GROMACS .gro file of C-alpha atoms in nm:
model
  264
    1UNK     CA    1  -2.300   4.152   0.454
    2UNK     CA    2  -2.221   3.956   0.089
    3UNK     CA    3  -1.949   3.821   0.111
    4UNK     CA    4  -1.755   4.000  -0.169
    5UNK     CA    5  -1.735   4.280   0.113
    6UNK     CA    6  -1.624   4.052   0.385
    7UNK     CA    7  -1.353   3.964   0.105
    8UNK     CA    8  -1.307   4.337   0.143
    9UNK     CA    9  -1.250   4.365   0.460
   10UNK     CA   10  -0.994   4.080   0.457
   11UNK     CA   11  -0.809   4.256   0.302
   12UNK     CA   12  -0.790   4.614   0.383
   13UNK     CA   13  -0.685   4.441   0.736
   14UNK     CA   14  -0.393   4.231   0.554
   15UNK     CA   15  -0.276   4.560   0.393
   16UNK     CA   16  -0.258   4.732   0.723
   17UNK     CA   17  -0.113   4.487   0.926
   18UNK     CA   18   0.117   4.459   0.699
   19UNK     CA   19   0.212   4.863   0.703
   20UNK     CA   20   0.240   4.886   1.050
   21UNK     CA   21   0.518   4.586   1.012
   22UNK     CA   22   0.638   4.773   0.799
   23UNK     CA   23   0.627   5.096   1.048
   24UNK     CA   24   0.753   4.905   1.355
   25UNK     CA   25   1.101   4.721   1.143
   26UNK     CA   26   1.170   5.069   0.982
   27UNK     CA   27   1.172   5.214   1.372
   28UNK     CA   28   1.397   4.937   1.439
   29UNK     CA   29   1.560   4.954   1.155
   30UNK     CA   30   1.516   4.616   1.100
   31UNK     CA   31   1.484   4.631   0.712
   32UNK     CA   32   1.737   4.534   0.425
   33UNK     CA   33   1.850   4.905   0.304
   34UNK     CA   34   1.780   4.858  -0.051
   35UNK     CA   35   1.448   4.736   0.037
   36UNK     CA   36   1.167   4.976  -0.030
   37UNK     CA   37   0.830   4.957   0.155
   38UNK     CA   38   0.671   4.789  -0.185
   39UNK     CA   39   0.855   4.557  -0.214
   40UNK     CA   40   0.900   4.466   0.128
   41UNK     CA   41   0.524   4.408   0.153
   42UNK     CA   42   0.526   4.236  -0.171
   43UNK     CA   43   0.758   3.982  -0.018
   44UNK     CA   44   0.538   3.941   0.235
   45UNK     CA   45   0.208   3.891   0.038
   46UNK     CA   46   0.435   3.655  -0.185
   47UNK     CA   47   0.507   3.419   0.150
   48UNK     CA   48   0.119   3.424   0.262
   49UNK     CA   49   0.048   3.298  -0.062
   50UNK     CA   50   0.310   3.050  -0.027
   51UNK     CA   51   0.224   2.907   0.334
   52UNK     CA   52  -0.148   2.904   0.205
   53UNK     CA   53  -0.055   2.650  -0.090
   54UNK     CA   54   0.191   2.458   0.130
   55UNK     CA   55  -0.134   2.446   0.402
   56UNK     CA   56  -0.369   2.347   0.116
   57UNK     CA   57  -0.094   2.074  -0.015
   58UNK     CA   58  -0.073   1.936   0.331
   59UNK     CA   59  -0.508   1.936   0.359
   60UNK     CA   60  -0.544   1.771   0.034
   61UNK     CA   61  -0.300   1.452   0.178
   62UNK     CA   62  -0.453   1.464   0.472
   63UNK     CA   63  -0.806   1.393   0.287
   64UNK     CA   64  -0.666   1.062   0.073
   65UNK     CA   65  -0.634   1.322  -0.196
   66UNK     CA   66  -0.308   1.230  -0.461
   67UNK     CA   67  -0.088   1.520  -0.567
   68UNK     CA   68  -0.033   1.679  -0.856
   69UNK     CA   69   0.365   1.613  -1.031
   70UNK     CA   70   0.364   2.023  -0.965
   71UNK     CA   71   0.261   1.960  -0.622
   72UNK     CA   72   0.508   1.742  -0.528
   73UNK     CA   73   0.758   1.926  -0.644
   74UNK     CA   74   0.647   2.221  -0.478
   75UNK     CA   75   0.610   2.008  -0.133
   76UNK     CA   76   0.909   1.864  -0.238
   77UNK     CA   77   1.090   2.221  -0.220
   78UNK     CA   78   0.883   2.365   0.049
   79UNK     CA   79   0.876   2.094   0.310
   80UNK     CA   80   1.153   1.853   0.269
   81UNK     CA   81   1.067   1.629   0.538
   82UNK     CA   82   0.660   1.607   0.467
   83UNK     CA   83   0.755   1.535   0.140
   84UNK     CA   84   1.017   1.230   0.280
   85UNK     CA   85   0.726   1.133   0.480
   86UNK     CA   86   0.503   1.095   0.183
   87UNK     CA   87   0.756   0.875  -0.025
   88UNK     CA   88   0.805   0.685   0.302
   89UNK     CA   89   0.351   0.626   0.279
   90UNK     CA   90   0.390   0.545  -0.020
   91UNK     CA   91   0.632   0.288  -0.014
   92UNK     CA   92   0.526   0.080   0.251
   93UNK     CA   93   0.147   0.117   0.073
   94UNK     CA   94   0.327  -0.009  -0.225
   95UNK     CA   95   0.473  -0.314  -0.051
   96UNK     CA   96   0.155  -0.383   0.177
   97UNK     CA   97  -0.028  -0.397  -0.222
   98UNK     CA   98   0.269  -0.641  -0.324
   99UNK     CA   99   0.187  -0.850  -0.047
  100UNK     CA  100  -0.183  -0.877  -0.099
  101UNK     CA  101  -0.103  -1.102  -0.405
  102UNK     CA  102   0.149  -1.286  -0.230
  103UNK     CA  103  -0.170  -1.453  -0.037
  104UNK     CA  104  -0.270  -1.767  -0.080
  105UNK     CA  105  -0.564  -1.810   0.173
  106UNK     CA  106  -0.864  -1.548   0.244
  107UNK     CA  107  -0.704  -1.590   0.626
  108UNK     CA  108  -0.398  -1.437   0.456
  109UNK     CA  109  -0.560  -1.192   0.375
  110UNK     CA  110  -0.746  -1.144   0.752
  111UNK     CA  111  -0.358  -1.204   0.890
  112UNK     CA  112  -0.138  -0.931   0.648
  113UNK     CA  113  -0.416  -0.612   0.758
  114UNK     CA  114  -0.406  -0.730   1.108
  115UNK     CA  115  -0.032  -0.755   1.147
  116UNK     CA  116  -0.015  -0.375   0.991
  117UNK     CA  117  -0.277  -0.220   1.247
  118UNK     CA  118  -0.131  -0.375   1.535
  119UNK     CA  119   0.236  -0.225   1.438
  120UNK     CA  120   0.072   0.053   1.446
  121UNK     CA  121  -0.122   0.103   1.675
  122UNK     CA  122   0.217  -0.062   1.919
  123UNK     CA  123   0.384   0.234   1.746
  124UNK     CA  124   0.145   0.483   1.907
  125UNK     CA  125   0.093   0.366   2.232
  126UNK     CA  126   0.421   0.381   2.288
  127UNK     CA  127   0.456   0.700   2.188
  128UNK     CA  128   0.176   0.832   2.372
  129UNK     CA  129   0.358   0.686   2.685
  130UNK     CA  130   0.647   0.932   2.629
  131UNK     CA  131   0.671   1.220   2.825
  132UNK     CA  132   1.008   1.358   2.626
  133UNK     CA  133   0.809   1.358   2.275
  134UNK     CA  134   0.561   1.676   2.257
  135UNK     CA  135   0.248   1.734   2.186
  136UNK     CA  136   0.181   1.869   1.837
  137UNK     CA  137   0.506   1.610   1.752
  138UNK     CA  138   0.298   1.273   1.876
  139UNK     CA  139  -0.015   1.472   1.684
  140UNK     CA  140   0.188   1.449   1.374
  141UNK     CA  141   0.328   1.123   1.455
  142UNK     CA  142  -0.099   0.980   1.464
  143UNK     CA  143  -0.287   1.185   1.158
  144UNK     CA  144   0.112   0.993   0.951
  145UNK     CA  145  -0.013   0.648   1.099
  146UNK     CA  146  -0.410   0.718   1.058
  147UNK     CA  147  -0.286   0.787   0.694
  148UNK     CA  148  -0.118   0.499   0.609
  149UNK     CA  149  -0.415   0.269   0.781
  150UNK     CA  150  -0.624   0.492   0.515
  151UNK     CA  151  -0.435   0.403   0.250
  152UNK     CA  152  -0.386   0.023   0.329
  153UNK     CA  153  -0.805   0.022   0.359
  154UNK     CA  154  -0.788   0.129   0.022
  155UNK     CA  155  -0.575  -0.133  -0.102
  156UNK     CA  156  -0.733  -0.368   0.086
  157UNK     CA  157  -1.043  -0.236  -0.091
  158UNK     CA  158  -0.934  -0.276  -0.419
  159UNK     CA  159  -0.805  -0.582  -0.371
  160UNK     CA  160  -1.195  -0.715  -0.312
  161UNK     CA  161  -1.332  -0.507  -0.568
  162UNK     CA  162  -1.104  -0.634  -0.843
  163UNK     CA  163  -1.263  -0.979  -0.725
  164UNK     CA  164  -0.904  -1.155  -0.599
  165UNK     CA  165  -1.027  -1.145  -0.237
  166UNK     CA  166  -1.334  -1.449  -0.319
  167UNK     CA  167  -1.101  -1.627  -0.587
  168UNK     CA  168  -0.886  -1.723  -0.300
  169UNK     CA  169  -0.970  -2.043  -0.106
  170UNK     CA  170  -1.013  -2.022   0.329
  171UNK     CA  171  -0.770  -2.263   0.458
  172UNK     CA  172  -1.030  -2.540   0.494
  173UNK     CA  173  -1.098  -2.518   0.157
  174UNK     CA  174  -0.707  -2.556   0.100
  175UNK     CA  175  -0.686  -2.836   0.343
  176UNK     CA  176  -1.013  -3.058   0.157
  177UNK     CA  177  -0.806  -2.966  -0.175
  178UNK     CA  178  -0.503  -3.047  -0.031
  179UNK     CA  179  -0.635  -3.392   0.118
  180UNK     CA  180  -0.794  -3.524  -0.180
  181UNK     CA  181  -0.478  -3.445  -0.425
  182UNK     CA  182  -0.320  -3.702  -0.216
  183UNK     CA  183  -0.579  -3.971  -0.189
  184UNK     CA  184  -0.603  -3.950  -0.542
  185UNK     CA  185  -0.219  -3.921  -0.574
  186UNK     CA  186  -0.205  -4.310  -0.365
  187UNK     CA  187  -0.558  -4.441  -0.568
  188UNK     CA  188  -0.332  -4.351  -0.961
  189UNK     CA  189  -0.009  -4.481  -0.822
  190UNK     CA  190  -0.099  -4.779  -0.611
  191UNK     CA  191  -0.335  -4.890  -0.936
  192UNK     CA  192  -0.003  -4.761  -1.200
  193UNK     CA  193   0.208  -5.084  -0.967
  194UNK     CA  194  -0.153  -5.333  -0.933
  195UNK     CA  195  -0.150  -5.321  -1.344
  196UNK     CA  196   0.238  -5.311  -1.373
  197UNK     CA  197   0.274  -5.671  -1.145
  198UNK     CA  198  -0.074  -5.824  -1.331
  199UNK     CA  199   0.104  -5.759  -1.685
  200UNK     CA  200   0.439  -5.938  -1.536
  201UNK     CA  201   0.198  -6.226  -1.445
  202UNK     CA  202   0.205  -6.571  -1.672
  203UNK     CA  203   0.506  -6.347  -1.897
  204UNK     CA  204   0.861  -6.424  -1.751
  205UNK     CA  205   1.023  -6.278  -2.047
  206UNK     CA  206   0.873  -5.901  -1.986
  207UNK     CA  207   1.066  -5.756  -1.683
  208UNK     CA  208   0.896  -5.588  -1.387
  209UNK     CA  209   0.887  -5.184  -1.388
  210UNK     CA  210   1.259  -5.026  -1.313
  211UNK     CA  211   1.339  -4.762  -1.044
  212UNK     CA  212   1.302  -4.446  -1.310
  213UNK     CA  213   0.930  -4.616  -1.450
  214UNK     CA  214   0.818  -4.683  -1.094
  215UNK     CA  215   0.937  -4.296  -1.047
  216UNK     CA  216   0.799  -4.147  -1.357
  217UNK     CA  217   0.483  -4.342  -1.273
  218UNK     CA  218   0.459  -4.146  -0.930
  219UNK     CA  219   0.525  -3.850  -1.026
  220UNK     CA  220   0.247  -3.894  -1.325
  221UNK     CA  221   0.049  -3.962  -1.033
  222UNK     CA  222   0.122  -3.619  -0.857
  223UNK     CA  223   0.006  -3.428  -1.168
  224UNK     CA  224  -0.306  -3.283  -1.056
  225UNK     CA  225  -0.623  -3.369  -1.361
  226UNK     CA  226  -0.796  -3.071  -1.358
  227UNK     CA  227  -1.079  -3.258  -1.565
  228UNK     CA  228  -1.184  -3.393  -1.194
  229UNK     CA  229  -1.058  -3.128  -0.950
  230UNK     CA  230  -1.328  -3.015  -0.742
  231UNK     CA  231  -1.398  -2.623  -0.701
  232UNK     CA  232  -1.182  -2.589  -0.460
  233UNK     CA  233  -0.876  -2.735  -0.556
  234UNK     CA  234  -0.896  -2.545  -0.883
  235UNK     CA  235  -0.874  -2.215  -0.603
  236UNK     CA  236  -0.602  -2.376  -0.414
  237UNK     CA  237  -0.452  -2.432  -0.750
  238UNK     CA  238  -0.463  -2.099  -0.892
  239UNK     CA  239  -0.476  -1.872  -0.602
  240UNK     CA  240  -0.031  -2.081  -0.532
  241UNK     CA  241  -0.013  -1.971  -0.920
  242UNK     CA  242  -0.071  -1.663  -0.868
  243UNK     CA  243   0.108  -1.651  -0.523
  244UNK     CA  244   0.432  -1.802  -0.722
  245UNK     CA  245   0.408  -1.526  -1.017
  246UNK     CA  246   0.389  -1.248  -0.761
  247UNK     CA  247   0.707  -1.392  -0.558
  248UNK     CA  248   0.919  -1.431  -0.840
  249UNK     CA  249   0.829  -1.081  -1.025
  250UNK     CA  250   0.806  -0.868  -0.696
  251UNK     CA  251   0.992  -1.089  -0.399
  252UNK     CA  252   0.977  -0.884  -0.043
  253UNK     CA  253   1.146  -0.621   0.002
  254UNK     CA  254   1.228  -0.544  -0.365
  255UNK     CA  255   1.085  -0.217  -0.515
  256UNK     CA  256   0.765  -0.311  -0.765
  257UNK     CA  257   0.840  -0.329  -1.129
  258UNK     CA  258   0.509  -0.296  -1.353
  259UNK     CA  259   0.271  -0.631  -1.342
  260UNK     CA  260   0.073  -0.901  -1.533
  261UNK     CA  261  -0.243  -0.952  -1.439
  262UNK     CA  262  -0.203  -1.413  -1.494
  263UNK     CA  263  -0.583  -1.615  -1.499
  264UNK     CA  264  -0.588  -1.973  -1.483
   0.00000   0.00000   0.00000
């Protein structure tokens, strides 16, 4: 039996089923007075097509696909609850992506991802043990959380592929760079003070550096010497700059605007 024959049999069976339902409604009197048999059957066919389209859209979402504008409008009109869940999921994914940009170390990224997974598991565990929630509802929530986790993983993989994760320092690299910076600042400050004291020896007419001059010397000592900074220090400096930029442009809880890709 070929597929064309199977399709013909399916259509014939559906038409026969509709005819039977029409006859039953006519006998029971449960039929709109102005509606003909043809109109009623066409209405049922349209409803079935609508259900098939809605099922197709939901299946696309569950598979991780992106809806077209027309599909989004159809979902919004036919299933507002599912559409709201979609918007909530997209909003959470955007917030997750903004949080990734604010990470200053590789460990920050790992903790961010772990926190999202942990929150999802806690939620699912509470739902699983709640006898007041029907099994069908539990399965629906489980699927929604799975889709959310899949989207978070998708965003993380994009973050990695863009090279942004590799550009981040580890916490050990950060600690090393900060230690180097403190030591360099101390050396510069000490050298500057000794030089000022030496210049004053044998020259009573010259005054020692004032408080403001000493403060200026300290500020200069704190500035990184880009030419001499280590690879770890450079990585830490860039990571902090990008995180600060992301914090300024997209602070937590604020909808994302169009952002720029900065490179130091």
